[in-house]
PDB file of C-alpha atoms in Angstrom:
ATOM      1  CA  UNK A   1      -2.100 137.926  78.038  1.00 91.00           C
ATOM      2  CA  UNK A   2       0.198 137.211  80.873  1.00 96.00           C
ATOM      3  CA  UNK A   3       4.230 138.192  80.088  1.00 97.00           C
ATOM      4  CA  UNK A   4       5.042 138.037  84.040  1.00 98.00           C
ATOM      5  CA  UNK A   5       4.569 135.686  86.859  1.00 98.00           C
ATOM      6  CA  UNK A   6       5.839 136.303  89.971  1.00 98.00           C
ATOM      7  CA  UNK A   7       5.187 133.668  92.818  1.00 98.00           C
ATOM      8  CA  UNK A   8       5.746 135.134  96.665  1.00 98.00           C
ATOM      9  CA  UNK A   9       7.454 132.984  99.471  1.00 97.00           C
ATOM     10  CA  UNK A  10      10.402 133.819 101.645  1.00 97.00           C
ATOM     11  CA  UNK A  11      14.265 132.955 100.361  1.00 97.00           C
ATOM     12  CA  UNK A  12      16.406 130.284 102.526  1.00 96.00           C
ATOM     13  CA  UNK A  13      16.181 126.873 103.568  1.00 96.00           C
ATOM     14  CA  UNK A  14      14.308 127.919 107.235  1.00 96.00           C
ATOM     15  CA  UNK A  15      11.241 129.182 104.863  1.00 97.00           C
ATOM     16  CA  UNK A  16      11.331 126.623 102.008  1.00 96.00           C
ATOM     17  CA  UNK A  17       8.143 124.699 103.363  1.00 97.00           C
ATOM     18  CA  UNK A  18       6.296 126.881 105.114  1.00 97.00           C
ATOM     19  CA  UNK A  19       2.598 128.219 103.959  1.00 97.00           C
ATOM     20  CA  UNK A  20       3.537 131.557 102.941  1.00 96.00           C
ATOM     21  CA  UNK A  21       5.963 130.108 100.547  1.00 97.00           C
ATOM     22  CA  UNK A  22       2.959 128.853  98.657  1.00 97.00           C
ATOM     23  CA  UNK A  23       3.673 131.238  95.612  1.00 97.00           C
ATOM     24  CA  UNK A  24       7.275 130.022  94.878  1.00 98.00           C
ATOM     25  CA  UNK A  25       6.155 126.428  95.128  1.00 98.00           C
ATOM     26  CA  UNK A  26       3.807 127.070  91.856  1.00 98.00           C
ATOM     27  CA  UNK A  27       6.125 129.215  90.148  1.00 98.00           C
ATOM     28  CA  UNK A  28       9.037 126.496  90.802  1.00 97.00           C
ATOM     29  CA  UNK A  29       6.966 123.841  89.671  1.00 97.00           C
ATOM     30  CA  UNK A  30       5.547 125.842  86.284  1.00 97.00           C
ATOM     31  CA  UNK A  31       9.572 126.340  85.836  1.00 97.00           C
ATOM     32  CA  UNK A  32      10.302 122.381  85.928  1.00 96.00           C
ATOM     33  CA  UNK A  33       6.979 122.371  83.416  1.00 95.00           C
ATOM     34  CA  UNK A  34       8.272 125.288  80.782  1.00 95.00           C
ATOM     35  CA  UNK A  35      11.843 123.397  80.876  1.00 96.00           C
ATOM     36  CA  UNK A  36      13.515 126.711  82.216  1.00 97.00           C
ATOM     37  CA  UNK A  37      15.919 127.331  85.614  1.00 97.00           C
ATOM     38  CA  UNK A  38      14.821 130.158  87.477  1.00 98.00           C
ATOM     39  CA  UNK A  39      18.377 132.135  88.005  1.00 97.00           C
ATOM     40  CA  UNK A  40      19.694 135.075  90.639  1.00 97.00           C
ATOM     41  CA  UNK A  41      19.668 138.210  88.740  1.00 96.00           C
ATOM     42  CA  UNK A  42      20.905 140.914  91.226  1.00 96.00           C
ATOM     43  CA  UNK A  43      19.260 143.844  89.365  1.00 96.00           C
ATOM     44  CA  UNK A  44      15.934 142.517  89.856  1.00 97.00           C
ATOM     45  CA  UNK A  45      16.346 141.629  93.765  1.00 97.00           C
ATOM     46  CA  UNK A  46      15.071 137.948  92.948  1.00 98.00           C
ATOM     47  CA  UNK A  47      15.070 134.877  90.953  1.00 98.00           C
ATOM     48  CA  UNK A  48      14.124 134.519  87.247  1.00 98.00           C
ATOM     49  CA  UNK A  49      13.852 132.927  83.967  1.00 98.00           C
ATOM     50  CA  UNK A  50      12.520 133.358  80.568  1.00 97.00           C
ATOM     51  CA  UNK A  51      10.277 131.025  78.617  1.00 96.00           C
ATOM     52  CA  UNK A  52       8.956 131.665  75.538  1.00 91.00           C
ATOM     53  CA  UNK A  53       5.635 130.447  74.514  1.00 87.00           C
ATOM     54  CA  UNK A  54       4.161 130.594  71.168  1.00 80.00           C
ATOM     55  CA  UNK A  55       6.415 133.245  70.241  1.00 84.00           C
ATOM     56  CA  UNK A  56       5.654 134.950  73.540  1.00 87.00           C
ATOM     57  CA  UNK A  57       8.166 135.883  76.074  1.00 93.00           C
ATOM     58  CA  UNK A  58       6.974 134.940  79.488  1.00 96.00           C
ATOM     59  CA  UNK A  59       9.012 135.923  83.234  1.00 98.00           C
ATOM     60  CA  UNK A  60       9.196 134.035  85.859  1.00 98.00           C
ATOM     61  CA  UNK A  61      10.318 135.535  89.468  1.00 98.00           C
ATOM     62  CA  UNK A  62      10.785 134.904  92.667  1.00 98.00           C
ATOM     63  CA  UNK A  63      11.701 138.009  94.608  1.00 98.00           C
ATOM     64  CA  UNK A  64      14.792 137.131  96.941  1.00 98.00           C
ATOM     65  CA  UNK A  65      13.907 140.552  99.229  1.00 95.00           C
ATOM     66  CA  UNK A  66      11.542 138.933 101.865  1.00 95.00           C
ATOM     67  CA  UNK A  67       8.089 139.176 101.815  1.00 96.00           C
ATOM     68  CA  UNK A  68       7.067 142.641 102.955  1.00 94.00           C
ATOM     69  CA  UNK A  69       9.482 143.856  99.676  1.00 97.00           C
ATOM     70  CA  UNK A  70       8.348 141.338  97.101  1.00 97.00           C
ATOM     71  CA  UNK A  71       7.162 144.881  95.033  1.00 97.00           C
ATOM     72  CA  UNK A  72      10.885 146.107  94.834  1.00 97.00           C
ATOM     73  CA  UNK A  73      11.586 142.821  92.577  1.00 97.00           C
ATOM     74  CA  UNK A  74       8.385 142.127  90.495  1.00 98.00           C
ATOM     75  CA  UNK A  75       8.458 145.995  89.378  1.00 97.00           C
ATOM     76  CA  UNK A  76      11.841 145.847  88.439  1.00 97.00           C
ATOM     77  CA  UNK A  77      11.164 143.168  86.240  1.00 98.00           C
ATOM     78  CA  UNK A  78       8.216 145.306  84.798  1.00 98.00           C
ATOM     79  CA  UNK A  79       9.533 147.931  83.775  1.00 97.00           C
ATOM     80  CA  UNK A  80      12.630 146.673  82.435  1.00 97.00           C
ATOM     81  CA  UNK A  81      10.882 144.720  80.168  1.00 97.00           C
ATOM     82  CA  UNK A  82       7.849 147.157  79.529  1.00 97.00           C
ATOM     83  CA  UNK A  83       4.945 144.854  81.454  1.00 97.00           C
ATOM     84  CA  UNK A  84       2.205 146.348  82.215  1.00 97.00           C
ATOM     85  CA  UNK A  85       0.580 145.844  85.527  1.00 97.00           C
ATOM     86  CA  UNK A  86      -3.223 143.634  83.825  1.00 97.00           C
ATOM     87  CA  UNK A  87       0.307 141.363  82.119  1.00 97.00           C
ATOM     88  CA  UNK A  88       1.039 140.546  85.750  1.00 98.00           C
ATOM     89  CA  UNK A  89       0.045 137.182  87.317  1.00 98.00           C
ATOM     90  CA  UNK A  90       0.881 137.558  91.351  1.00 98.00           C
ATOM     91  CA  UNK A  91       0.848 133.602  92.935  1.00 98.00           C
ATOM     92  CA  UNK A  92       0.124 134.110  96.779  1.00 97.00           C
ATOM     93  CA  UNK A  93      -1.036 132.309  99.669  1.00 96.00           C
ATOM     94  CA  UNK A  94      -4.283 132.708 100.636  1.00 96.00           C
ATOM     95  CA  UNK A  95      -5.720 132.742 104.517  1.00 95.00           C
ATOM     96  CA  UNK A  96      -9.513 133.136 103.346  1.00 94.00           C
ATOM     97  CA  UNK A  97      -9.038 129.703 100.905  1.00 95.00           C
ATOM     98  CA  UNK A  98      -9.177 126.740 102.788  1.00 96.00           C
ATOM     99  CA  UNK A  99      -5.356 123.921 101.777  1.00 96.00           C
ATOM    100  CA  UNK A 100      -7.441 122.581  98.373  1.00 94.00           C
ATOM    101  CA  UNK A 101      -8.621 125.844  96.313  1.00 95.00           C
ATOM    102  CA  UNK A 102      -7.101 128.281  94.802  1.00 96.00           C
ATOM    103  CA  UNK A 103      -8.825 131.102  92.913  1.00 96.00           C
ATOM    104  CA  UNK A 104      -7.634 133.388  90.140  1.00 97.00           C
ATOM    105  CA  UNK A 105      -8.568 137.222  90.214  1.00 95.00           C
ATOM    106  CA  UNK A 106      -8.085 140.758  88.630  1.00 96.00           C
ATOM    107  CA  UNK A 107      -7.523 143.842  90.556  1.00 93.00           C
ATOM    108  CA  UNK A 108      -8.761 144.524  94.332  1.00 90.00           C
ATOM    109  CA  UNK A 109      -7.493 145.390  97.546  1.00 89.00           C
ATOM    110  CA  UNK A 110      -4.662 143.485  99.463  1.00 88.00           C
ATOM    111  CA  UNK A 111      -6.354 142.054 102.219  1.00 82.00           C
ATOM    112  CA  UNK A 112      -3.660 142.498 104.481  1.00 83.00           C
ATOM    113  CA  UNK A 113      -1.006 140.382 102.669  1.00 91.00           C
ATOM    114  CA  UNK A 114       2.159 142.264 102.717  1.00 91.00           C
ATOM    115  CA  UNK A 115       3.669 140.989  99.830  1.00 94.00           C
ATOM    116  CA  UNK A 116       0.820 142.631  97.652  1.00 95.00           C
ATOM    117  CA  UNK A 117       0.821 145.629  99.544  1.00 95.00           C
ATOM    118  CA  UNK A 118       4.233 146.223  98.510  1.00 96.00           C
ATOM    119  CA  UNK A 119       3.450 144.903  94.998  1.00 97.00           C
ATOM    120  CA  UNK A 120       0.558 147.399  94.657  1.00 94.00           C
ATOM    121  CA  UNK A 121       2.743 150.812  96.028  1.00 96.00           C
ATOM    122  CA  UNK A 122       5.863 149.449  93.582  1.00 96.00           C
ATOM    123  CA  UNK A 123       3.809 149.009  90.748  1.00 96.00           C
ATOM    124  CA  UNK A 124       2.016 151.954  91.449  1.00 95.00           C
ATOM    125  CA  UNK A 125      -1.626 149.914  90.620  1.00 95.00           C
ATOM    126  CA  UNK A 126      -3.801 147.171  91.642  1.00 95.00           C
ATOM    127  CA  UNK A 127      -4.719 146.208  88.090  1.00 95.00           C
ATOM    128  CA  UNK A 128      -2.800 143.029  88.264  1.00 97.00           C
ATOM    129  CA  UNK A 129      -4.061 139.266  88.398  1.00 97.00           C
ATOM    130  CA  UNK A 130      -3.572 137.239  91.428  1.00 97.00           C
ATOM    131  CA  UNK A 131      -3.892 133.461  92.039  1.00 97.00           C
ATOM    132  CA  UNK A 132      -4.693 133.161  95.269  1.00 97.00           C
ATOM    133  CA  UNK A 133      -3.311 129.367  96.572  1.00 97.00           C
ATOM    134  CA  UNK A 134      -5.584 128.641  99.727  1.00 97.00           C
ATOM    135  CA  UNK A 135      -3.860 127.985 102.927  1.00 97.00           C
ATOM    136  CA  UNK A 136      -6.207 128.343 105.227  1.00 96.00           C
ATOM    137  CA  UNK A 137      -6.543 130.452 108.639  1.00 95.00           C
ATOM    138  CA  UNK A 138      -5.781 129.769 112.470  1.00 95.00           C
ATOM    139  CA  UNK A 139      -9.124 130.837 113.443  1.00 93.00           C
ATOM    140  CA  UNK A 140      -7.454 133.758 115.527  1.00 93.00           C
ATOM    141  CA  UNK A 141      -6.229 136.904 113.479  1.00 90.00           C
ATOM    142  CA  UNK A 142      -3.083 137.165 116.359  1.00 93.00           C
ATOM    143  CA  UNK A 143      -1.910 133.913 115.369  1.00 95.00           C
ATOM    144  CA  UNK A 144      -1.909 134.423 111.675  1.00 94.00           C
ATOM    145  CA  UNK A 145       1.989 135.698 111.528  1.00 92.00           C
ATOM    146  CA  UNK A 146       2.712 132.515 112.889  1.00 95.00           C
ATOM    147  CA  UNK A 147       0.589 130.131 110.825  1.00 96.00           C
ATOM    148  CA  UNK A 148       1.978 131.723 107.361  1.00 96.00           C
ATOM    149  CA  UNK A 149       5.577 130.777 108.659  1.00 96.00           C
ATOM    150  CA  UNK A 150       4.968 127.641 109.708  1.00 97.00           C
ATOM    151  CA  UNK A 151       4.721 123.943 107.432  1.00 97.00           C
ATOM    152  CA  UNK A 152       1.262 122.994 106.889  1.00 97.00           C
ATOM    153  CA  UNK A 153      -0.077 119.935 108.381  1.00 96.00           C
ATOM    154  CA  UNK A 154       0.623 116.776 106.096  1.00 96.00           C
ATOM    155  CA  UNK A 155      -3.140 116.585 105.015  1.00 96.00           C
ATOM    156  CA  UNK A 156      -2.912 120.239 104.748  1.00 96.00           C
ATOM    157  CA  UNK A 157       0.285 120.254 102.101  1.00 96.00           C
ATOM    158  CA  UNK A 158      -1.555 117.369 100.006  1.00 96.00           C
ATOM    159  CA  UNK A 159      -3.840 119.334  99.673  1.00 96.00           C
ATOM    160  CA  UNK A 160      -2.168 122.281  98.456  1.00 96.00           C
ATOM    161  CA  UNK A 161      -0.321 120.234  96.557  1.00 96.00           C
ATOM    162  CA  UNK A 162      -3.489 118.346  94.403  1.00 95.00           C
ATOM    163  CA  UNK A 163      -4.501 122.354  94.037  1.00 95.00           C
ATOM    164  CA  UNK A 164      -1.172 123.381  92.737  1.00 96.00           C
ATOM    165  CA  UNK A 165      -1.328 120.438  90.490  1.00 95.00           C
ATOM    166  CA  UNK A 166      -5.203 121.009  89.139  1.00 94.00           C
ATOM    167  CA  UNK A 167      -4.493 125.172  88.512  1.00 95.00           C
ATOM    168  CA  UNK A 168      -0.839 124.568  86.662  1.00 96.00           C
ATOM    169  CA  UNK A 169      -2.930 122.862  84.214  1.00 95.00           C
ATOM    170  CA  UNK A 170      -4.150 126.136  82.897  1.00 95.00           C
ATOM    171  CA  UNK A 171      -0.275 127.783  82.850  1.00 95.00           C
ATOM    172  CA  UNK A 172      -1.435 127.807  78.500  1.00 93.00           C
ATOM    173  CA  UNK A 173      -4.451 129.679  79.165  1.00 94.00           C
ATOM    174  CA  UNK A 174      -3.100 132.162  81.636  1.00 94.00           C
ATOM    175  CA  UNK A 175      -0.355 133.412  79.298  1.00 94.00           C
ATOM    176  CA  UNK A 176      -2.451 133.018  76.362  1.00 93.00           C
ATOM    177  CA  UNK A 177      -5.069 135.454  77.567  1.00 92.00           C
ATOM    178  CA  UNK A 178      -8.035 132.982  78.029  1.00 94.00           C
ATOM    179  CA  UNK A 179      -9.191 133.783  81.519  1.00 95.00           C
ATOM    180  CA  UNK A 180     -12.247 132.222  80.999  1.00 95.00           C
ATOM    181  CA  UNK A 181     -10.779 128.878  79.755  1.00 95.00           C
ATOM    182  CA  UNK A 182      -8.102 128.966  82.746  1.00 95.00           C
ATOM    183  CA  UNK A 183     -10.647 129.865  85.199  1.00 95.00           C
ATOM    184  CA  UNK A 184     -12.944 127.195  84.553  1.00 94.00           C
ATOM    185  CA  UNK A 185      -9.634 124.861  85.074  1.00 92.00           C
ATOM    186  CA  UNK A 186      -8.461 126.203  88.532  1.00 93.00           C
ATOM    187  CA  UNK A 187     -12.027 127.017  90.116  1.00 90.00           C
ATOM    188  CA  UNK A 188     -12.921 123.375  89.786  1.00 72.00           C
ATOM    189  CA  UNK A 189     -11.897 122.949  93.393  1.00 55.00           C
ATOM    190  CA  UNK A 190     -13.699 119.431  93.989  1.00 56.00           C
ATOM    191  CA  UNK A 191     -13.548 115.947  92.343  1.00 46.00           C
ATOM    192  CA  UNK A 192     -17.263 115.047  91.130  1.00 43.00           C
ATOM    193  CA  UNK A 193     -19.449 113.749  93.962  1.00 47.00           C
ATOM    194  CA  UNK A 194     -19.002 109.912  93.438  1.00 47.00           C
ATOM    195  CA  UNK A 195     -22.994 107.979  93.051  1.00 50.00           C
ATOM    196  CA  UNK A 196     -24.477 106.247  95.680  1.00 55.00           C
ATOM    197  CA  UNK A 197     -23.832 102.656  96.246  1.00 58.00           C
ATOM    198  CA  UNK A 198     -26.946 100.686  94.186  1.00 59.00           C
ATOM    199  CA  UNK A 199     -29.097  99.422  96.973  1.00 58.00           C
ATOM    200  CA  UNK A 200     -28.540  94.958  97.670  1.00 53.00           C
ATOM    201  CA  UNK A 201     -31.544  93.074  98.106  1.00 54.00           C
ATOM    202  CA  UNK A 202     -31.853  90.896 100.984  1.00 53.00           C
ATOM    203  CA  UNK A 203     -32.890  87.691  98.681  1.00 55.00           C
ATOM    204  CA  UNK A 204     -30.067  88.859  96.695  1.00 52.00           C
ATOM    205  CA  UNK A 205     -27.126  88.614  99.543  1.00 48.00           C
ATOM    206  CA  UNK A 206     -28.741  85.300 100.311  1.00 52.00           C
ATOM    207  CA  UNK A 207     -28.484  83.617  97.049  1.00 52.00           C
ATOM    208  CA  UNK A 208     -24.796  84.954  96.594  1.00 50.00           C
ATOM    209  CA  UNK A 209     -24.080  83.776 100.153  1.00 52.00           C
ATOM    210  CA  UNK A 210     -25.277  80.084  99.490  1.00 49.00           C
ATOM    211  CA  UNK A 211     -23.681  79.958  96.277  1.00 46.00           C
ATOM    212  CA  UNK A 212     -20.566  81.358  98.044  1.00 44.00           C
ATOM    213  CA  UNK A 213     -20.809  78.401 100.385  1.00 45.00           C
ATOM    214  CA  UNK A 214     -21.538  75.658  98.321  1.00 43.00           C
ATOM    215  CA  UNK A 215     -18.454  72.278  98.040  1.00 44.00           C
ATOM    216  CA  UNK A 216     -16.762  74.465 101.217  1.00 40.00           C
ATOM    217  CA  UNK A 217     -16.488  73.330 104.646  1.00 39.00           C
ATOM    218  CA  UNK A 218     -14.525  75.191 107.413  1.00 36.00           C
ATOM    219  CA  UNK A 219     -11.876  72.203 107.511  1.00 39.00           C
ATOM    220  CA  UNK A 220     -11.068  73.146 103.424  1.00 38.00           C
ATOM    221  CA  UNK A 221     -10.841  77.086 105.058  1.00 39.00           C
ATOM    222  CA  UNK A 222      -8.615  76.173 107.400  1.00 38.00           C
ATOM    223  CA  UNK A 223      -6.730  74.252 105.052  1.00 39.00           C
TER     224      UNK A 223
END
């Protein structure tokens, strides 16, 4: 059972659209779908609301400290309300997803990602669930500051965006507890394979083409 979701990013208007901001885009958009405004509250260094669903109390945040501090805010939030770190949901972007998945996980290390290194010395665990929004990786681990604080390419952010979509379908499940259920929903990274065109005979073409033809003449096309 989930009672917290916190989504990463950046605050201000210079980091609103770029990759590492992947987290508050979800959380933003789960806001819009819960019917709640996420709000400044000073005394937990971020943004957040309160939904309530079937009887549950859920949190939203969006830490407001910058990236590298995103622990100070989701921790406050914990503890104030008594959350336990396995009722935390962290949304982050992802360098080892490519724009188009996003995978949901429990516990493990940080992988470099400052925001849940922060998380995991605030909260004083790593027993938390992440959803991990794929953003993909420059290919060269000294340009990776960069990439994370720059917009993704436009194929790049519809893609994101279809995965954001697909994996807020299973915003129920995650608060409800059913991991299996919402993990089935957000793993399903890939739209069925559509069949193979049925093979045309040639005799076939031929008869469609004559019937095609028939009571024309290219003075009636040109009409």
């Amino acid at each position: 059972m989930i009672k917290l979701i916190a989504g990463l990013g950046n605050p201000g208007p210079d980091y609103e659209h770029t990759r590492h901001n992947a987290g508050f885009w979800w959380v933003e958009e789960a806001a819009r779908l819960l019917k709640v405004s996420l709000q400044m509250e000073r005394g937990h260094f971020g943004l957040v609301a309160r939904a309530s669903v079937a009887g549950q109390s859920v949190w939203l945040v969006e830490p407001q400290t910058f990236m590298n501090l995103s622990g100070k805010s989701v921790a406050s939030v914990a503890r104030f309300f008594k959350i336990a770190p396995e009722e935390v949901l962290v949304v982050h972007d992802e360098l080892d997803l490519p724009p188009g998945e996003v995978k949901l996980k429990k516990g493990g290390g940080h992988a470099g990602h400052n925001g849940l290194r922060d998380i995991h010395a605030q909260l004083g665990s790593s027993d938390y669930w992440r959803l991990r929004v794929g953003i993909g990786h420059p290919g060269n681990k000294n340009e990776v500051a960069n990439w994370v604080l720059k917009k993704p390419s436009p194929d790049d952010r519809i893609a994101i965006a279809q995965a954001l979509d697909r994996s807020l379908k299973a915003l129920p499940n995650l608060i409800t507890g059913e991991m299996d259920k919402a993990t089935a929903l957000i793993h399903t990274s890939k739209p069925p394979r559509p069949k193979p065109p049925r093979p045309v005979k040639l005799d076939q073409v031929a008869a469609e083409g004559g019937a095609a033809g028939e009571g024309t003449s290219p003075a009636a096309d040109k009409g």
